[in-house]
Coordinates of C-alpha atoms in Angstrom, one line a residue:
M1332 CA 172.6 133.0 -112.1
A1333 CA 170.8 129.9 -112.4
E1334 CA 166.6 130.6 -112.1
L1335 CA 164.7 128.9 -109.3
T1336 CA 161.2 128.1 -108.2
G1337 CA 159.9 130.1 -105.3
A1338 CA 159.5 126.9 -103.6
Q1339 CA 163.5 126.3 -104.7
I1340 CA 164.1 129.9 -102.9
L1341 CA 162.4 129.6 -99.5
I1342 CA 165.0 126.4 -99.0
E1343 CA 168.1 128.2 -100.1
C1344 CA 167.2 131.2 -97.9
L1345 CA 166.6 128.6 -94.9
L1346 CA 169.9 127.2 -95.6
K1347 CA 171.6 130.7 -95.8
E1348 CA 169.8 131.6 -92.5
N1349 CA 171.5 128.5 -90.7
V1350 CA 168.3 127.2 -89.9
E1351 CA 169.2 123.7 -88.7
V1352 CA 165.5 122.2 -88.4
V1353 CA 162.4 122.7 -89.6
F1354 CA 159.0 121.4 -88.0
G1355 CA 155.8 121.3 -90.0
L1356 CA 153.2 119.0 -91.9
P1357 CA 152.7 119.2 -95.7
G1358 CA 149.1 119.8 -97.4
G1359 CA 148.1 120.4 -100.9
Q1360 CA 149.0 124.5 -101.0
A1361 CA 152.4 123.3 -99.7
L1362 CA 153.4 120.5 -102.1
P1363 CA 155.9 122.6 -104.3
I1364 CA 157.8 123.2 -101.1
F1365 CA 157.8 120.1 -99.8
D1366 CA 159.0 118.7 -103.3
A1367 CA 161.3 121.0 -103.1
I1368 CA 162.6 120.0 -99.3
H1369 CA 162.8 116.4 -100.3
G1370 CA 166.2 116.0 -101.2
S1371 CA 167.2 119.3 -99.8
K1372 CA 169.9 119.5 -96.9
L1373 CA 167.3 121.2 -95.0
N1374 CA 166.3 118.4 -91.4
F1375 CA 162.8 118.8 -92.2
I1376 CA 160.8 116.8 -89.0
L1377 CA 157.2 115.7 -89.9
A1378 CA 154.9 116.4 -86.8
R1379 CA 151.7 115.0 -86.5
H1380 CA 149.8 117.9 -85.5
E1381 CA 150.2 121.9 -87.0
Q1382 CA 150.4 122.7 -83.2
A1383 CA 152.2 120.8 -82.2
A1384 CA 154.9 121.5 -84.9
G1385 CA 154.4 125.4 -83.7
H1386 CA 155.2 124.5 -80.2
M1387 CA 158.3 122.1 -81.2
A1388 CA 159.6 125.4 -83.1
D1389 CA 159.0 127.5 -80.1
G1390 CA 160.7 125.2 -77.7
Y1391 CA 163.9 124.8 -80.1
A1392 CA 163.7 128.8 -79.9
R1393 CA 163.3 129.1 -76.4
S1394 CA 166.4 126.8 -74.7
T1395 CA 168.5 128.0 -77.9
G1396 CA 167.7 131.8 -78.2
K1397 CA 167.8 130.7 -82.4
P1398 CA 164.7 131.9 -84.1
G1399 CA 162.4 128.2 -85.0
V1400 CA 160.8 127.5 -88.0
C1401 CA 157.6 125.8 -88.9
I1402 CA 155.8 124.9 -92.2
V1403 CA 152.4 124.4 -92.8
T1404 CA 149.7 124.1 -95.4
S1405 CA 146.9 126.6 -96.0
G1406 CA 143.3 126.5 -94.3
P1407 CA 143.1 124.2 -91.1
G1408 CA 147.1 123.6 -91.8
A1409 CA 147.4 127.6 -91.3
T1410 CA 145.0 128.1 -88.6
N1411 CA 146.6 125.1 -86.8
I1412 CA 149.4 127.2 -86.0
V1413 CA 147.2 130.3 -84.5
T1414 CA 147.9 128.8 -81.3
P1415 CA 151.7 128.4 -81.0
L1416 CA 152.0 132.0 -82.7
A1417 CA 150.3 133.5 -80.0
T1418 CA 152.0 131.6 -77.5
A1419 CA 155.2 133.0 -79.0
Y1420 CA 153.7 136.6 -79.2
M1421 CA 152.7 136.3 -75.5
D1422 CA 156.3 135.1 -74.6
S1423 CA 158.9 137.1 -77.2
V1424 CA 159.7 134.2 -78.7
P1425 CA 161.5 134.6 -81.9
L1426 CA 159.7 132.1 -84.5
V1427 CA 159.2 132.0 -88.6
A1428 CA 156.1 130.4 -89.7
F1429 CA 155.9 129.6 -93.3
S1430 CA 152.3 128.6 -94.7
G1431 CA 151.2 127.3 -98.2
Q1432 CA 148.3 129.6 -99.5
V1433 CA 145.8 129.0 -102.6
S1434 CA 146.9 130.8 -105.7
T1435 CA 146.6 134.4 -105.9
A1436 CA 143.9 134.3 -108.9
V1437 CA 141.2 132.9 -106.4
I1438 CA 142.1 134.1 -102.9
G1439 CA 138.9 135.6 -102.0
Q1440 CA 137.1 133.5 -103.5
D1441 CA 136.6 131.1 -100.7
A1442 CA 138.8 128.0 -102.5
F1443 CA 138.9 125.1 -101.4
Q1444 CA 141.2 125.1 -98.0
E1445 CA 141.4 128.8 -98.0
A1446 CA 141.8 130.8 -94.9
D1447 CA 142.9 134.5 -94.7
I1448 CA 145.8 133.4 -92.1
T1449 CA 147.2 137.2 -92.5
G1450 CA 144.2 138.7 -91.2
I1451 CA 143.7 135.7 -88.7
T1452 CA 147.4 136.0 -87.5
R1453 CA 147.4 139.9 -87.3
P1454 CA 146.7 140.4 -83.7
V1455 CA 149.0 137.6 -82.3
T1456 CA 152.3 138.0 -84.8
K1457 CA 155.1 140.3 -84.4
H1458 CA 154.8 141.2 -88.5
N1459 CA 153.0 138.8 -90.9
F1460 CA 153.5 138.8 -94.6
L1461 CA 151.5 137.7 -97.8
V1462 CA 153.8 137.4 -100.9
K1463 CA 152.1 138.0 -104.3
D1464 CA 155.2 137.9 -106.5
V1465 CA 158.2 135.6 -106.4
K1466 CA 160.7 138.5 -107.1
D1467 CA 159.4 139.7 -103.6
L1468 CA 159.9 136.3 -101.8
A1469 CA 163.7 136.0 -100.6
R1470 CA 164.2 139.8 -99.4
T1471 CA 160.8 138.9 -97.8
I1472 CA 162.2 136.2 -95.9
K1473 CA 165.3 137.9 -94.8
E1474 CA 163.0 140.5 -93.7
A1475 CA 161.0 138.1 -91.8
F1476 CA 164.0 136.5 -90.0
Y1477 CA 165.6 139.9 -88.8
I1478 CA 162.1 141.0 -87.4
A1479 CA 161.7 137.7 -85.3
S1480 CA 165.0 138.2 -84.1
T1481 CA 165.6 142.2 -83.2
G1482 CA 164.1 144.2 -80.8
R1483 CA 161.5 142.7 -78.8
P1484 CA 161.5 139.3 -80.2
G1485 CA 158.4 137.9 -81.7
P1486 CA 156.6 135.6 -84.2
V1487 CA 156.6 136.1 -88.1
L1488 CA 154.3 134.7 -90.6
V1489 CA 154.9 134.5 -94.3
D1490 CA 152.1 133.0 -96.5
I1491 CA 153.4 131.9 -99.6
P1492 CA 150.3 131.2 -102.5
V1493 CA 150.9 128.1 -104.3
D1494 CA 151.6 129.9 -107.7
V1495 CA 154.4 131.9 -106.2
Q1496 CA 155.7 129.1 -105.0
R1497 CA 155.9 127.4 -108.7
G1498 CA 157.4 130.8 -110.1
I1499 CA 160.8 131.4 -111.2
C1500 CA 163.3 134.0 -110.6
E1501 CA 167.1 134.4 -109.6
L1502 CA 167.7 134.1 -106.2
V1503 CA 169.2 137.3 -104.4
Y1504 CA 169.5 137.3 -101.1
P1505 CA 169.8 140.5 -99.2
E1506 CA 172.9 140.9 -97.2
K1507 CA 171.1 143.4 -94.5
V1508 CA 167.6 144.3 -93.9
S1509 CA 166.6 148.0 -93.5
I1510 CA 162.8 148.9 -93.0
R1511 CA 162.3 152.3 -92.5
S1512 CA 159.6 152.0 -89.8
Y1513 CA 161.6 149.4 -87.9
K1514 CA 164.2 150.4 -85.8
P1515 CA 165.2 148.7 -82.4
N1516 CA 167.1 150.9 -79.8
Y1517 CA 169.4 148.8 -78.3
N1518 CA 171.4 152.3 -76.5
G1519 CA 169.4 153.0 -73.3
H1520 CA 169.7 157.3 -73.3
P1521 CA 172.5 158.0 -71.1
G1522 CA 170.2 160.8 -69.0
Q1523 CA 167.6 158.5 -68.2
I1524 CA 170.6 155.7 -67.0
K1525 CA 171.7 158.4 -64.9
K1526 CA 168.3 159.1 -63.4
A1527 CA 167.8 155.7 -62.9
A1528 CA 171.0 155.0 -60.7
S1529 CA 170.9 157.9 -58.8
I1530 CA 167.0 156.9 -57.5
I1531 CA 168.3 153.6 -56.6
N1532 CA 171.4 155.1 -55.0
E1533 CA 169.2 157.2 -52.8
S1534 CA 166.7 154.2 -51.9
K1535 CA 166.5 152.1 -49.1
N1536 CA 164.7 149.6 -49.9
P1537 CA 165.3 148.9 -53.7
V1538 CA 163.9 145.3 -55.8
F1539 CA 165.6 144.0 -59.0
Y1540 CA 162.1 142.4 -60.7
I1541 CA 163.5 140.5 -63.9
G1542 CA 161.8 139.1 -66.9
T1543 CA 162.2 137.5 -69.8
G1544 CA 164.2 140.5 -71.2
V1545 CA 167.1 139.5 -69.4
V1546 CA 167.2 136.1 -70.6
V1547 CA 166.5 137.2 -74.5
S1548 CA 169.5 139.6 -73.9
N1549 CA 172.1 137.4 -72.2
A1550 CA 171.7 140.0 -69.0
E1551 CA 172.2 137.8 -65.9
K1552 CA 175.8 138.3 -65.2
E1553 CA 175.0 142.0 -64.8
I1554 CA 172.1 141.8 -63.1
L1555 CA 174.2 139.6 -60.5
E1556 CA 177.1 142.5 -60.3
I1557 CA 174.2 145.2 -59.6
S1558 CA 172.6 143.3 -57.4
K1559 CA 175.8 142.4 -55.5
K1560 CA 177.3 145.5 -55.4
A1561 CA 174.5 147.5 -54.5
D1562 CA 172.7 144.7 -52.0
I1563 CA 169.4 144.7 -53.7
P1564 CA 167.4 141.6 -53.9
V1565 CA 165.9 140.1 -56.9
T1566 CA 162.6 138.7 -57.7
N1567 CA 161.8 136.8 -61.3
T1568 CA 158.9 136.3 -63.6
L1569 CA 158.2 132.3 -64.5
L1570 CA 159.8 133.0 -67.9
A1571 CA 163.1 134.6 -66.0
V1572 CA 163.7 131.1 -63.7
G1573 CA 167.2 130.3 -63.8
A1574 CA 168.4 134.3 -64.9
Y1575 CA 169.5 134.7 -61.2
P1576 CA 171.0 132.0 -59.2
H1577 CA 168.5 130.6 -56.6
D1578 CA 171.0 130.0 -53.9
T1579 CA 172.0 133.6 -53.3
N1580 CA 170.3 135.3 -50.4
L1581 CA 169.4 138.1 -52.5
S1582 CA 167.1 135.8 -54.3
L1583 CA 163.8 136.0 -53.9
G1584 CA 162.3 133.5 -55.9
M1585 CA 159.4 134.2 -58.6
L1586 CA 156.9 137.0 -58.0
G1587 CA 153.0 137.2 -58.1
M1588 CA 150.1 134.7 -57.9
H1589 CA 152.1 131.7 -56.7
G1590 CA 155.1 133.4 -56.2
T1591 CA 157.2 133.1 -52.8
Y1592 CA 155.8 135.1 -49.5
A1593 CA 159.0 137.1 -49.4
A1594 CA 158.9 138.3 -53.3
N1595 CA 155.3 139.4 -52.8
K1596 CA 156.4 141.6 -49.2
A1597 CA 159.2 142.7 -50.6
V1598 CA 157.7 144.0 -53.6
Q1599 CA 155.1 145.4 -51.9
A1600 CA 157.3 147.4 -49.3
A1601 CA 160.1 148.2 -51.6
D1602 CA 161.0 152.1 -52.0
V1603 CA 162.3 151.9 -55.8
I1604 CA 161.1 149.1 -58.3
I1605 CA 163.8 148.2 -61.2
A1606 CA 161.9 146.5 -63.7
V1607 CA 164.0 144.7 -66.5
G1608 CA 162.9 143.0 -69.3
A1609 CA 159.6 142.5 -67.5
R1610 CA 155.6 143.4 -68.5
F1611 CA 154.1 143.8 -65.4
D1612 CA 151.6 141.4 -66.2
D1613 CA 148.7 140.6 -64.3
R1614 CA 149.5 137.2 -62.5
C1615 CA 152.6 139.3 -61.4
T1616 CA 151.2 142.6 -60.5
G1617 CA 147.7 141.1 -58.7
K1618 CA 145.6 143.9 -58.1
V1619 CA 147.5 146.8 -60.5
C1620 CA 146.2 149.7 -58.3
D1621 CA 147.8 148.6 -55.4
F1622 CA 151.1 147.3 -56.8
A1623 CA 154.0 148.5 -54.6
K1624 CA 152.1 151.9 -54.3
A1625 CA 155.2 153.2 -52.1
A1626 CA 157.7 152.5 -54.7
K1627 CA 159.3 154.3 -57.7
I1628 CA 159.1 152.5 -60.9
I1629 CA 162.3 152.3 -63.3
H1630 CA 161.2 150.0 -66.1
V1631 CA 164.1 149.4 -68.8
D1632 CA 162.5 147.6 -71.8
I1633 CA 163.6 147.3 -75.5
D1634 CA 160.1 147.5 -76.1
P1635 CA 158.8 151.2 -75.9
T1636 CA 155.1 149.9 -76.1
A1637 CA 155.5 148.4 -72.8
I1638 CA 156.6 151.4 -70.6
S1639 CA 153.7 152.6 -68.4
K1640 CA 151.2 150.1 -70.5
V1641 CA 150.3 148.5 -67.3
V1642 CA 151.8 150.4 -63.9
E1643 CA 152.7 154.2 -64.6
T1644 CA 156.7 154.4 -64.8
D1645 CA 158.5 157.1 -63.1
I1646 CA 161.5 156.0 -65.2
P1647 CA 161.4 154.4 -68.1
V1648 CA 164.8 153.5 -70.1
V1649 CA 164.2 152.3 -73.6
G1650 CA 166.8 149.9 -74.7
D1651 CA 168.7 146.5 -74.7
A1652 CA 168.6 145.2 -70.6
K1653 CA 172.5 144.2 -71.3
K1654 CA 173.2 147.3 -72.5
V1655 CA 171.7 149.4 -70.2
L1656 CA 173.0 147.4 -67.0
E1657 CA 176.5 147.7 -68.6
E1658 CA 176.1 151.1 -68.5
M1659 CA 174.3 151.4 -65.1
S1660 CA 176.8 149.6 -63.4
G1661 CA 179.2 151.9 -63.5
L1662 CA 176.8 154.5 -61.4
V1663 CA 175.3 152.5 -59.1
E1664 CA 176.9 152.9 -56.1
S1665 CA 178.4 149.8 -53.7
K1666 CA 176.3 149.8 -50.7
K1667 CA 175.1 147.3 -48.1
R1668 CA 171.3 147.6 -47.0
A1669 CA 171.5 145.6 -43.8
D1670 CA 167.7 146.6 -42.6
W1671 CA 166.5 145.5 -45.8
I1672 CA 167.8 142.6 -46.2
K1673 CA 167.2 141.4 -42.5
K1674 CA 163.4 142.3 -42.8
I1675 CA 163.6 139.9 -46.1
D1676 CA 165.2 137.4 -44.3
A1677 CA 162.2 137.5 -41.6
W1678 CA 159.7 136.9 -44.6
K1679 CA 161.3 134.2 -46.0
A1680 CA 161.8 132.3 -42.2
E1681 CA 158.2 133.3 -41.6
H1682 CA 156.4 131.6 -44.8
P1683 CA 159.2 129.6 -46.6
L1684 CA 157.9 127.7 -49.6
G1685 CA 157.1 124.4 -48.2
Y1686 CA 154.7 120.9 -48.3
E1687 CA 154.4 118.1 -45.7
R1688 CA 157.5 116.5 -46.2
N1689 CA 157.4 114.3 -43.1
D1690 CA 154.4 111.7 -43.9
D1691 CA 154.1 108.8 -46.8
K1692 CA 152.3 110.9 -49.0
L1693 CA 153.5 111.4 -52.6
H1694 CA 153.2 115.1 -53.1
P1695 CA 154.3 116.5 -56.4
Q1696 CA 156.6 119.1 -54.9
Y1697 CA 158.7 116.0 -53.8
V1698 CA 158.9 114.9 -57.5
I1699 CA 160.2 118.1 -58.6
E1700 CA 162.6 118.4 -56.3
K1701 CA 164.1 115.1 -56.4
I1702 CA 164.2 115.7 -60.3
S1703 CA 165.9 119.1 -59.2
E1704 CA 168.4 117.1 -57.2
L1705 CA 169.5 114.5 -59.5
T1706 CA 170.0 116.5 -62.8
K1707 CA 171.6 119.3 -60.6
G1708 CA 169.5 121.3 -62.2
E1709 CA 171.2 121.2 -65.5
A1710 CA 168.1 119.6 -67.8
V1711 CA 166.2 121.5 -69.8
I1712 CA 162.8 121.2 -68.2
T1713 CA 159.5 122.1 -70.3
T1714 CA 156.0 122.2 -68.6
E1715 CA 152.2 122.4 -69.7
V1716 CA 150.1 124.5 -67.6
G1717 CA 148.9 123.6 -64.7
Q1718 CA 149.6 123.1 -61.1
H1719 CA 152.6 121.3 -62.3
Q1720 CA 153.8 124.1 -64.1
M1721 CA 154.1 126.5 -60.9
W1722 CA 155.2 123.3 -58.6
S1723 CA 158.3 123.1 -61.3
A1724 CA 158.8 126.5 -61.1
Q1725 CA 158.9 126.6 -57.5
Y1726 CA 160.9 123.3 -56.6
Y1727 CA 163.2 123.2 -59.5
K1728 CA 166.6 125.0 -59.5
A1729 CA 167.5 125.8 -63.1
A1730 CA 171.0 126.4 -63.0
N1731 CA 171.2 128.6 -65.8
P1732 CA 168.6 130.7 -68.1
R1733 CA 166.5 128.7 -70.6
L1734 CA 166.9 125.8 -68.9
F1735 CA 163.2 126.2 -67.8
V1736 CA 160.8 126.7 -70.5
S1737 CA 157.3 127.4 -70.3
S1738 CA 154.0 128.8 -71.9
G1739 CA 153.7 132.1 -69.6
G1740 CA 151.5 134.5 -71.0
L1741 CA 149.4 132.7 -72.7
G1742 CA 149.2 129.6 -70.5
T1743 CA 149.2 127.0 -73.5
M1744 CA 148.2 123.5 -72.3
G1745 CA 149.5 121.0 -74.6
F1746 CA 152.8 123.0 -75.3
G1747 CA 155.1 121.4 -72.9
F1748 CA 155.6 117.9 -74.5
P1749 CA 156.0 119.1 -78.4
A1750 CA 158.3 122.1 -76.7
A1751 CA 160.3 119.4 -75.4
I1752 CA 160.9 117.5 -78.6
G1753 CA 161.6 120.8 -80.0
A1754 CA 164.3 122.0 -77.0
K1755 CA 166.2 118.4 -77.7
F1756 CA 166.7 118.7 -81.2
G1757 CA 168.5 122.2 -80.1
N1758 CA 170.0 120.3 -77.1
P1759 CA 171.1 116.9 -78.0
T1760 CA 173.7 116.5 -75.2
K1761 CA 171.1 118.2 -72.5
E1762 CA 168.7 116.0 -70.4
V1763 CA 165.4 117.4 -71.7
I1764 CA 162.6 116.6 -69.2
A1765 CA 158.8 117.6 -69.8
V1766 CA 156.9 117.7 -67.0
A1767 CA 153.3 117.5 -67.2
G1768 CA 149.4 117.4 -66.1
D1769 CA 147.7 114.3 -67.0
G1770 CA 144.9 116.6 -68.3
S1771 CA 147.2 118.9 -70.4
F1772 CA 150.0 116.1 -71.5
Q1773 CA 146.6 114.5 -73.8
M1774 CA 146.4 117.5 -75.7
N1775 CA 149.3 116.8 -78.0
M1776 CA 150.7 113.3 -76.6
Q1777 CA 150.5 111.6 -80.1
E1778 CA 154.0 113.4 -80.8
M1779 CA 155.5 110.7 -79.1
A1780 CA 155.7 109.3 -82.6
I1781 CA 158.2 111.8 -83.3
A1782 CA 160.3 111.6 -80.7
I1783 CA 160.3 107.7 -81.3
L1784 CA 161.1 107.7 -85.1
N1785 CA 163.6 110.3 -84.8
D1786 CA 165.4 108.8 -81.6
V1787 CA 164.8 112.0 -80.0
N1788 CA 165.3 110.8 -76.1
V1789 CA 162.8 112.7 -74.5
K1790 CA 161.5 112.3 -71.0
V1791 CA 158.3 112.7 -69.6
V1792 CA 157.1 113.2 -65.9
I1793 CA 153.4 113.1 -65.6
L1794 CA 151.9 114.5 -62.3
N1795 CA 148.9 112.2 -62.6
N1796 CA 146.4 113.7 -60.0
Q1797 CA 143.4 112.6 -62.5
Y1798 CA 141.8 116.1 -62.3
L1799 CA 142.3 119.7 -63.9
G1800 CA 144.3 120.2 -61.1
N1801 CA 144.6 124.0 -61.2
V1802 CA 141.2 124.4 -62.1
R1803 CA 139.8 122.1 -59.7
Q1804 CA 142.0 123.7 -57.0
W1805 CA 140.0 127.2 -57.8
Q1806 CA 136.7 125.2 -57.5
E1807 CA 137.8 124.0 -53.9
M1808 CA 138.8 127.4 -52.9
F1809 CA 136.2 129.6 -54.7
Y1810 CA 133.5 127.5 -56.0
G1811 CA 132.4 125.8 -52.6
K1812 CA 134.2 122.7 -53.7
R1813 CA 131.8 121.8 -56.8
Y1814 CA 134.4 119.6 -58.9
S1815 CA 132.2 120.1 -62.3
H1816 CA 133.9 118.8 -65.1
T1817 CA 137.3 118.3 -64.0
C1818 CA 137.7 115.1 -62.9
L1819 CA 139.4 112.9 -66.1
A1820 CA 138.3 109.7 -64.5
K1821 CA 134.5 110.5 -64.1
R1822 CA 132.0 108.1 -65.8
P1823 CA 128.1 108.1 -66.3
A1824 CA 128.0 105.5 -63.4
C1825 CA 129.8 108.2 -60.9
P1826 CA 127.5 110.1 -58.4
S1827 CA 126.8 113.7 -59.8
W1828 CA 128.3 115.0 -56.6
C1829 CA 131.8 113.8 -56.1
N1830 CA 133.9 116.3 -53.7
S1831 CA 135.8 113.8 -52.3
P1832 CA 138.0 111.7 -54.6
D1833 CA 139.4 108.7 -53.8
R1834 CA 141.5 106.4 -56.3
S1835 CA 140.6 103.4 -54.7
K1836 CA 136.8 103.8 -55.2
C1837 CA 136.8 105.8 -58.5
P1838 CA 136.7 103.9 -62.1
V1839 CA 139.8 103.0 -63.7
Y1840 CA 141.5 105.6 -65.3
V1841 CA 142.3 106.0 -68.7
P1842 CA 144.5 105.9 -70.6
D1843 CA 146.5 103.1 -69.5
F1844 CA 150.3 105.8 -69.9
V1845 CA 152.5 103.0 -69.5
K1846 CA 151.1 100.9 -71.9
W1847 CA 150.4 103.6 -73.9
A1848 CA 154.4 104.6 -73.9
E1849 CA 155.1 101.1 -74.7
S1850 CA 152.6 101.1 -77.8
Y1851 CA 155.1 103.8 -78.8
G1852 CA 158.2 101.9 -78.4
A1853 CA 159.1 104.3 -75.3
L1854 CA 159.8 103.1 -71.5
G1855 CA 156.5 103.2 -69.4
I1856 CA 156.8 103.5 -65.7
R1857 CA 154.5 104.0 -63.2
V1858 CA 155.0 105.3 -59.4
T1859 CA 152.3 104.6 -56.8
H1860 CA 154.4 105.5 -53.4
K1861 CA 156.6 108.0 -52.3
K1862 CA 159.7 105.5 -51.8
D1863 CA 159.7 104.7 -55.5
V1864 CA 160.3 108.1 -56.7
E1865 CA 163.7 108.6 -56.4
G1866 CA 164.6 104.9 -58.3
A1867 CA 162.3 105.6 -60.7
I1868 CA 163.8 108.8 -61.9
K1869 CA 167.4 107.1 -61.9
K1870 CA 166.0 104.4 -63.9
M1871 CA 164.7 107.6 -66.4
L1872 CA 167.7 109.2 -66.5
E1873 CA 169.8 106.1 -67.2
A1874 CA 167.4 105.2 -70.4
K1875 CA 168.7 105.7 -73.7
N1876 CA 165.1 105.8 -75.3
S1877 CA 162.0 107.9 -74.4
V1878 CA 160.5 107.5 -71.0
V1879 CA 157.2 108.5 -69.8
L1880 CA 156.7 108.4 -66.2
D1881 CA 153.4 108.4 -64.7
V1882 CA 153.7 109.5 -61.0
W1883 CA 150.1 109.0 -59.1
V1884 CA 150.1 112.2 -56.8
E1885 CA 148.4 113.2 -54.0
I1886 CA 144.9 114.4 -56.1
E1887 CA 143.6 117.3 -53.7
E1888 CA 147.3 118.5 -53.2
N1889 CA 146.9 122.4 -54.1
I1890 CA 149.7 125.1 -54.8
F1891 CA 151.0 127.5 -52.3
P1892 CA 151.3 130.2 -51.8
M1893 CA 148.7 132.3 -53.6
V1894 CA 147.2 135.3 -54.6
P1895 CA 143.4 135.2 -55.6
A1896 CA 142.8 136.9 -58.9
G1897 CA 142.4 140.2 -58.7
K1898 CA 143.6 140.6 -55.1
S1899 CA 146.8 142.7 -53.9
L1900 CA 150.0 141.1 -53.3
D1901 CA 149.2 141.9 -49.6
E1902 CA 146.6 139.2 -49.6
I1903 CA 148.7 136.5 -50.3
I1904 CA 147.3 133.0 -48.9
T1905 CA 150.0 130.6 -47.6
R1906 CA 147.6 128.0 -47.2
I1907 CA 144.1 127.1 -47.3
G1908 CA 142.4 129.1 -44.1
G1909 CA 145.7 131.0 -43.5

């Protein structure tokens, strides 16, 4: 068998893992790898920033279910992917990142562009490796993909010193992986599943609370079957948007801080919560000690460390969501819960999601509704983080799972646009739209070059309110409307105290997103009136090129409902003063 360099072994291993595309940026301590990429069959996409490369790999992974892959160099190249790794870790995304490293002989000597990236990323990766011998490289890569994509998925980093990249040995790629300390359990305990079904059968007011685990295990069909069979309403986390049909009467919509009134009321009134692939994060539970106080908690999760981590669980079931629900389905009795559903319908009617639809103002919710309507909920929507993210989750009616891609746990601004590029590489026939705020878009908008140079037809809709809108809303509601350093148009000549922003009086906004888009070769469109929104979205969707649609929405529009941080779900606010 021919001998290969470590760099060549890496490329061959990626091809054996059927990796379709790799995102990244070269550097001095990764030169052997990039030399091996040159002329290989690997589809490598040169990003303009390592953070964006990591988010591209993340968007690819979330929208396809396959591991995303990125390659960067040592030192700052490696530290620039810490945020993408943390983002993927918080949201259970399978990501495999490779970093170049200084030679093994000088590790620990503060060599040029040396950083202890395995030490730095240990808290934000599912696992990481420092490969010191080229003979270990192929096995390590096999284990990295296995760990990233099995059990509760997550990011894995493989740090490869430059001398290991140059080292030579035969390529022996393992067929299987066996790690003594890592044996994910996919089959739930039959006794626990039976207990869970028995409690569900006895309950009067049960609620399903579903999260990412349902998406990862493709368990949406099983959730639908059981919920219909037993008349159980379903609420979802931000990352499970699209995992349950929004148009059924049992759909409660999203839970938590910006969840629906009905979802929050139902969870608080439930006698049984069936949490599936959800981790009870604080945005969903509100004040934990007041969360669903009357309910017994059934928690189905493949990660045993998630059980009782936040909310004490009565019936834990450790296993794959789909497998557990398949078994549970035969044990749950067919039942109608008319009184419970009637109460929920009343909550839905009392405070439905809504905004002022009858005026001429350009409300951001209207834009999202139009995108949803014109794409029939079949486009992949990625978001940055902020108000636009919540309006997208509330008003975009995703037809299926993996059509709503967002940074949930870490809340990473600058995520959405590169994630959209990654999603488009993974879904070339689907429409991919990045919905952004004007603040968050500016964090990684340089990646438009990647979209243009690679003919990646990605659409960007900027809900431009000239503010860091989510922070501004909190300043309005909880800090006496003191808009401290959230205005993106503010100049030194502006009054120090401005709590009444008015576009007609404010300084000229920079950048001009239309001219900026055109400078890259994309189509730029600006909309300032409600009557022009639908036509502009149609024009955007018909374009064969990347488009930036800059929509000047109401500046002081707020997201409602809202559960203030640290408050109980019962303290939900449906409007200012209400």
